[in-house]
XYZ file of C-alpha atoms in Angstrom:
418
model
C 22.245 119.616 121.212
C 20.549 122.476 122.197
C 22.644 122.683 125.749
C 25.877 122.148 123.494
C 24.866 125.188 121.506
C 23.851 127.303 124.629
C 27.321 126.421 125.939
C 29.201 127.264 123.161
C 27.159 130.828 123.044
C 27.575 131.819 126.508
C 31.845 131.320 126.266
C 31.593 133.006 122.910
C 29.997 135.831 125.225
C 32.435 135.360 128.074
C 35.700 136.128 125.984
C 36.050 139.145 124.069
C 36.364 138.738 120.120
C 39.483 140.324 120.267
C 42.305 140.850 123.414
C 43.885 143.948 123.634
C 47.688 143.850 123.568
C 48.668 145.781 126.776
C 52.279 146.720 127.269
C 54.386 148.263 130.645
C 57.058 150.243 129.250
C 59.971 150.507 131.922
C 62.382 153.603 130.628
C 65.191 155.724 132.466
C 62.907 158.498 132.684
C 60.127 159.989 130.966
C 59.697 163.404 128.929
C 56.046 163.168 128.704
C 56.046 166.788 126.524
C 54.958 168.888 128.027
C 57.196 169.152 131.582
C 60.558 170.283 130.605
C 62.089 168.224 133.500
C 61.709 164.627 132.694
C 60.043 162.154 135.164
C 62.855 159.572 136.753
C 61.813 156.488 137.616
C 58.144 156.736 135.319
C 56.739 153.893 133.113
C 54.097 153.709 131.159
C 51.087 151.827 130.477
C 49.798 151.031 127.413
C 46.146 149.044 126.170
C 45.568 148.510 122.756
C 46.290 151.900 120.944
C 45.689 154.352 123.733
C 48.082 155.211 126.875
C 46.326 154.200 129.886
C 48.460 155.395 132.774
C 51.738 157.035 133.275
C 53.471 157.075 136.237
C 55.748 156.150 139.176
C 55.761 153.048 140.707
C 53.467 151.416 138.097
C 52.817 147.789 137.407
C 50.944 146.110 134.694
C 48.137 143.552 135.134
C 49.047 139.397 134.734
C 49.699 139.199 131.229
C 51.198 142.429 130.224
C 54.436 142.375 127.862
C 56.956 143.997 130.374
C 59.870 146.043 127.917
C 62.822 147.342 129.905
C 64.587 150.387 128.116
C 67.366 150.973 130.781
C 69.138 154.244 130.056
C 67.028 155.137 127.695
C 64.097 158.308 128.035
C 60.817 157.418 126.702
C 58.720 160.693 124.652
C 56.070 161.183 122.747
C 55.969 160.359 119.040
C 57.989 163.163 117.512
C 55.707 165.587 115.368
C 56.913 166.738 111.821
C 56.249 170.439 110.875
C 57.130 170.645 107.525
C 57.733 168.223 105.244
C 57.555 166.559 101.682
C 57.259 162.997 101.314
C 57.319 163.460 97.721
C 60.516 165.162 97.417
C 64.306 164.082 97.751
C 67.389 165.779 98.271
C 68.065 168.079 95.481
C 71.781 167.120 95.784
C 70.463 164.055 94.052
C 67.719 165.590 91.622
C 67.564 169.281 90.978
C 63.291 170.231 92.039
C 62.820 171.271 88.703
C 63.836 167.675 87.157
C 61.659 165.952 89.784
C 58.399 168.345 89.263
C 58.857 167.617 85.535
C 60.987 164.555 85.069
C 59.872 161.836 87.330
C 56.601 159.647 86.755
C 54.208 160.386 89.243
C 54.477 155.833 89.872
C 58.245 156.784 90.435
C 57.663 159.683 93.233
C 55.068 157.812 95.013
C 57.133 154.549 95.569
C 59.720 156.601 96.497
C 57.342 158.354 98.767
C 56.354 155.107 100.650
C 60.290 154.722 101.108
C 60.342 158.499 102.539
C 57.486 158.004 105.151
C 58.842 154.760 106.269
C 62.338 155.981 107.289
C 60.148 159.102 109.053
C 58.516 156.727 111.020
C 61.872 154.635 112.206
C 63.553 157.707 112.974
C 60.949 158.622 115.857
C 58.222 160.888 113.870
C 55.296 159.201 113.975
C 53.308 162.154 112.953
C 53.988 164.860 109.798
C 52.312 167.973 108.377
C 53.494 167.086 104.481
C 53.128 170.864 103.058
C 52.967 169.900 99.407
C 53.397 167.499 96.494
C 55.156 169.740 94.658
C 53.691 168.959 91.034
C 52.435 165.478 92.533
C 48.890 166.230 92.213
C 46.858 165.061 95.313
C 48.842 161.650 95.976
C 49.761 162.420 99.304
C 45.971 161.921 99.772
C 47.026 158.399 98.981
C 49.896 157.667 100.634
C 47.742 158.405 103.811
C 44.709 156.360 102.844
C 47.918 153.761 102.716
C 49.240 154.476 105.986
C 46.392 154.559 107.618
C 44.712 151.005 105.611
C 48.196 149.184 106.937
C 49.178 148.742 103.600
C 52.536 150.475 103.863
C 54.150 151.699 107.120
C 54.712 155.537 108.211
C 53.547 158.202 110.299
C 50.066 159.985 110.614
C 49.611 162.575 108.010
C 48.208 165.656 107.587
C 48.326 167.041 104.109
C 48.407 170.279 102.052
C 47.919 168.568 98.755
C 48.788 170.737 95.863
C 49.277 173.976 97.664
C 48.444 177.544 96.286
C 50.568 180.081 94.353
C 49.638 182.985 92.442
C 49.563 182.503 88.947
C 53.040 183.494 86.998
C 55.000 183.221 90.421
C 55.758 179.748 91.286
C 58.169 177.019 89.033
C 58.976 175.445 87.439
C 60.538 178.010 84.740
C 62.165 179.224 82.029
C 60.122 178.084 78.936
C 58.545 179.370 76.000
C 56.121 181.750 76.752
C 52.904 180.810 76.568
C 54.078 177.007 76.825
C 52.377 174.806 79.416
C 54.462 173.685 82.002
C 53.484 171.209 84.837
C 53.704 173.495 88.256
C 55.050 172.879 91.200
C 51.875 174.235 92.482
C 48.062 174.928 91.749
C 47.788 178.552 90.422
C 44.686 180.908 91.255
C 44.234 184.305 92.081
C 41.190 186.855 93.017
C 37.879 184.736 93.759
C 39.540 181.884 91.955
C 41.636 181.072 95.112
C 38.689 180.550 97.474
C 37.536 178.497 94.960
C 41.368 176.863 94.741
C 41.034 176.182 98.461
C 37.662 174.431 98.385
C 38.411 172.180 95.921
C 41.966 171.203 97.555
C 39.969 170.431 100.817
C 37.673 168.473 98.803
C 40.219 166.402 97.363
C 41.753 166.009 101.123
C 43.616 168.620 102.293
C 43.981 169.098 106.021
C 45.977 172.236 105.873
C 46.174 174.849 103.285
C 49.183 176.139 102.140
C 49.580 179.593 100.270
C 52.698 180.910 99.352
C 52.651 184.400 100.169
C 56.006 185.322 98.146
C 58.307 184.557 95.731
C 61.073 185.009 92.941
C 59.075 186.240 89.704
C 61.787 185.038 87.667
C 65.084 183.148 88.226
C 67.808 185.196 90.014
C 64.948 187.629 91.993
C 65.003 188.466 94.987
C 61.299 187.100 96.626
C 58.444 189.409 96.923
C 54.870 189.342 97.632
C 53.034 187.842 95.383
C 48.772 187.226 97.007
C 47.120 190.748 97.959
C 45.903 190.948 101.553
C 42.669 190.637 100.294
C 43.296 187.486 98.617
C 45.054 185.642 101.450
C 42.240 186.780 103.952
C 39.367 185.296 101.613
C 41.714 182.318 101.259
C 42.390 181.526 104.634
C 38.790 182.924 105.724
C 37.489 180.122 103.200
C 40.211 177.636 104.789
C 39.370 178.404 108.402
C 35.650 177.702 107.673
C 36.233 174.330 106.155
C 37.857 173.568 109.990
C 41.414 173.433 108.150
C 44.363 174.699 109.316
C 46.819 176.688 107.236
C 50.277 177.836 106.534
C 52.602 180.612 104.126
C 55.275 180.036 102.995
C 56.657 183.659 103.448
C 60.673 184.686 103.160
C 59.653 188.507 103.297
C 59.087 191.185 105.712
C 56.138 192.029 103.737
C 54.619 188.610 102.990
C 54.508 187.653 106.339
C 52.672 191.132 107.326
C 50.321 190.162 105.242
C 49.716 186.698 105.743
C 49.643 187.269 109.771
C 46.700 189.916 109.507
C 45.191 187.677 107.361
C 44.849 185.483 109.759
C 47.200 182.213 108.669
C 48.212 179.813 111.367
C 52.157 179.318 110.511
C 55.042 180.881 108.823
C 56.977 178.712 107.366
C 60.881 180.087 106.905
C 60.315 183.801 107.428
C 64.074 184.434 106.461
C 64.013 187.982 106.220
C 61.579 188.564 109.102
C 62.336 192.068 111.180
C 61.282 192.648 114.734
C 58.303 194.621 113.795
C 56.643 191.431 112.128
C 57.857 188.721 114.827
C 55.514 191.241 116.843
C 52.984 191.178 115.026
C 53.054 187.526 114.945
C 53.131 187.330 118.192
C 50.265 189.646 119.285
C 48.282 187.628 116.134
C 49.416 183.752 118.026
C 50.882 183.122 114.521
C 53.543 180.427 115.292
C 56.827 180.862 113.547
C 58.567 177.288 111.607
C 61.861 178.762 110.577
C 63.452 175.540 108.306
C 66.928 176.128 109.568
C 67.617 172.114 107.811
C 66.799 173.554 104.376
C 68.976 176.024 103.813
C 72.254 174.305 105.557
C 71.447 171.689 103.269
C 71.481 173.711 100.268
C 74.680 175.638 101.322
C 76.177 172.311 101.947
C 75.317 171.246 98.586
C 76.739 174.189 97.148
C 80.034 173.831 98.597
C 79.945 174.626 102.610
C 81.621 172.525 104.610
C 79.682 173.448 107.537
C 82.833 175.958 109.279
C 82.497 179.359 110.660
C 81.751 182.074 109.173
C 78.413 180.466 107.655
C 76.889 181.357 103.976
C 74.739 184.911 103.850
C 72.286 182.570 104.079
C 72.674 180.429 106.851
C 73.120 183.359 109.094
C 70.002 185.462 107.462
C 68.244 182.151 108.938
C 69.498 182.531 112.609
C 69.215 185.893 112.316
C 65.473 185.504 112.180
C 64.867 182.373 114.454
C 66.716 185.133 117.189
C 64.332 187.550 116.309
C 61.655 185.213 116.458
C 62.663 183.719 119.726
C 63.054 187.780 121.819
C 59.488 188.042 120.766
C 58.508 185.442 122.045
C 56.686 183.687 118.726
C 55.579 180.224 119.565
C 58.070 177.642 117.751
C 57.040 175.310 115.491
C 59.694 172.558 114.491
C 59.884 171.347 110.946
C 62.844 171.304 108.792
C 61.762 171.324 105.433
C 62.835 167.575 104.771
C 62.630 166.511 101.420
C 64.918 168.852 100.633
C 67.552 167.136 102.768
C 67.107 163.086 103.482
C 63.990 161.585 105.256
C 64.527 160.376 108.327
C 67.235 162.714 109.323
C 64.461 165.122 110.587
C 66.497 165.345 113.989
C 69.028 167.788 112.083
C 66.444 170.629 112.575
C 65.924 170.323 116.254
C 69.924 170.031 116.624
C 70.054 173.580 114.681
C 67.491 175.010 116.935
C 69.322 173.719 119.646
C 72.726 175.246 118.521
C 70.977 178.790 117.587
C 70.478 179.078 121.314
C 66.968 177.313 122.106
C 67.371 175.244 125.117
C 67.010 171.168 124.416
C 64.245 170.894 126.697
C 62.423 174.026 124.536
C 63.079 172.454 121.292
C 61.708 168.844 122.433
C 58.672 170.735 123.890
C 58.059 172.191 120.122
C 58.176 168.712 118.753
C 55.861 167.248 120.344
C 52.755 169.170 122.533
C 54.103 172.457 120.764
C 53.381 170.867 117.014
C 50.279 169.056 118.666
C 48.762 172.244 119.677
C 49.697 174.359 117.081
C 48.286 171.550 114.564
C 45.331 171.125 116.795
C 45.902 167.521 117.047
C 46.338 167.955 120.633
C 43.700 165.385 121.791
C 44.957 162.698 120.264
C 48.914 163.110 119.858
C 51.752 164.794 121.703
C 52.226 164.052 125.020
C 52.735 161.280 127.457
C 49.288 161.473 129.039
C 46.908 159.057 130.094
C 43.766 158.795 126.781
C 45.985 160.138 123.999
C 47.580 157.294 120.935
C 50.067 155.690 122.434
C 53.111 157.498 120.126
C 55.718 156.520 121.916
C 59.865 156.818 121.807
C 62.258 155.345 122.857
C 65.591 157.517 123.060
C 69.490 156.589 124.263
C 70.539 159.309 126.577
C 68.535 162.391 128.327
C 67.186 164.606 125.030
C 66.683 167.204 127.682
C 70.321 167.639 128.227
C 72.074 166.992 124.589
C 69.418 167.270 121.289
C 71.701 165.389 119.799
C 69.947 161.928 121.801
C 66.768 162.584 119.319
C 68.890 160.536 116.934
C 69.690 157.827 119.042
C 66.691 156.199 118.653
C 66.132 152.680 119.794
C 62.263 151.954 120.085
C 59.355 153.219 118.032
C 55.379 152.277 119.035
C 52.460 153.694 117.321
C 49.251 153.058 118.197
C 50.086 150.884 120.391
C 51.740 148.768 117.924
C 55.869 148.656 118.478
C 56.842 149.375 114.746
C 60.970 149.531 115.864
C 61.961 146.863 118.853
C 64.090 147.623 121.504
């Protein structure tokens, strides 16, 4: 009996508790993310949840799962700059009637539904920059992801985000009546205070929005003191968080880039004076060119020369952004348009005169970086999660490919088949 036993130990010893799952993925060509030329003729090797080699001429060991992708270009995971799982497209619900309307039960489950379809479409990671009046629930939704209970992309959150007190929405009540915000107000020493207790609710970036419309109808303007952002991002950068501003104006940007914030999200009315200053200050720019074509669209445009004020205001400052030389970030402001259509921000960037190759490069080591998420995520490199896409066509050549996705692995886990 006791020889039985001893046997029975010593294979228990001799074969793990658990096999990795190793994969040889066998594409076209590889853009590993960083190399604007892709890599005919690569594959790529993948054990358990980490990329193990990348390469030409590259075989697996006996036993590997062998996927052909012929004519396809295998990427890293696509990276998300700016998003909200917790919103939908305002051509379906106005923001105000979601912030105030909706059940929190409601905007959650339709949350899981958002991150999902993020995931399909190729993103497999997403900086979510706000509930908008859905508390901290996107700390949820990742606990979720990340537990296996419901399928989507990595997450970094913002939480609530932070507006100054009077300035955000929504509006147009009684004075002196309560209304649920789209955001968590606090000003002076109350916003350190704001940003601690966001981070210790789960916040991986802090968001501040550095202007806005005081009432309906306004043109935006600063709204945080330059003193106030710099304590807030001083107290954010301390915590080892990220963060970002929402700034449309020449002035709110100034300020937010010598206080020190990481991105600009939008930056509509940006000059060439401040896209300098960002750029001496390594503030990356994420101009949301998605957002507001969606919202002319929804207002009428059909999407034909000449564009709204708007649109062009938008590419205006991208331009800008782009002879300075600020470093892109590419995020679209989804939520406000459909999730899972993320693509339609790189194809704007693409058609406002960044070359394909720049824009992929942007979306994937270029968010990595930026995010600081750049050991783990971003690249086709041998140690880092194996995030992987599958494309049809050369993304390099035609943005437009990013949307022909056929094959989605995170983790090492393939969450969309061939």
């Amino acid at each position: 009996m006791i020889r039985a036993l001893l046997a029975v130990l010593l294979a228990a010893l001799a074969v793990p508790a658990w096999a990795e799952t190793v994969y040889l993925l066998k594409p076209a060509q590889v853009f590993d993310g960083i190399d604007r030329q892709p890599h005919q003729g690569w594959a790529v090797l993948v054990r358990g949840d980490k990329i193990e080699a990348a390469g030409p001429n590259l075989s697996g060991p006996a036993g590997a799962t062998v996927v052909d992708l012929p004519g396809m270009t295998l990427m890293p995971g696509m990276i998300e700059g700016h998003s909200h799982l917790f919103l939908h497209p305002y051509n379906e619900t106005p923001w105000d009637d979601q912030v105030l309307h909706e059940p929190l039960a409601l905007r959650t489950a339709r949350a899981t539904v958002a991150a999902r379809n993020t995931l399909m479409a190729g993103f497999t990671t997403v900086r979510d920059l706000g509930t908008e009046g859905a508390g901290y629930a996107d700390v949820g939704l990742k606990q979720a992801i990340e537990q296996g209970i419901v399928p989507g992309p990595r997450m970094l959150v913002a939480t609530r985000a932070l507006v100054a007190t009077g300035a955000y929405g929504p509006k147009g009540f009684e004075p002196g009546v309560a209304v649920p915000q789209g955001a968590e107000e606090a000003d002076g020493p109350e916003l350190v205070q704001a940003v601690r207790r966001q981070i210790g609710g789960g916040a991986d970036v802090v968001k501040f929005y550095a202007d806005y419309r005081w009432r309906p109808g306004e043109p935006s303007r600063p709204t945080f003191s330059l003193d106030e952002l710099k304590a807030g991002v001083e107290a954010a950068h301390s915590a080892g968080r990220i963060t970002a501003a929402h700034a449309s104006t020449a002035e709110g940007m100034r300020r937010a880039v010598l206080a020190g914030i990481d991105t600009i999200e939008h930056g509509d009315q940006g000059t060439p004076e401040v896209f300098k200053l960002m750029k001496e200050h390594g503030v990356a720019y994420c101009p949301t060119l998605a957002a507001r074509d969606a919202i002319s669209r929804y207002r009428g445009w059909n999407g034909e020369e000449p564009a709204p004020a708007g649109v062009i205001e938008s590419r205006a400052a991208f331009r800008m952004a782009r002879a300075a030389g600020v470093t892109m970030c590419m995020g679209g402001d989804v939520g406000v348009f459909a999730h899972g259509e993320n693509a339609r921000e790189m194809v704007l960037m693409a058609e406002a005169g960044m070359p394909a190759a720049d824009v992929l490069v942007a979306a994937t080591s270029g968010n990595a970086h930026i995010f600081r998420i750049d050991d783990r995520v971003g690249a086709v490199k041998p140690g880092l999660l194996a995030d992987l896409v599958a494309v049809e066509g050369d993304p390099t050549r035609d943005t437009g490919a990013v949307k022909r996705v056929r094959m989605v692995m995170k983790g090492g886990v393939v969450v969309r088949a061939p």
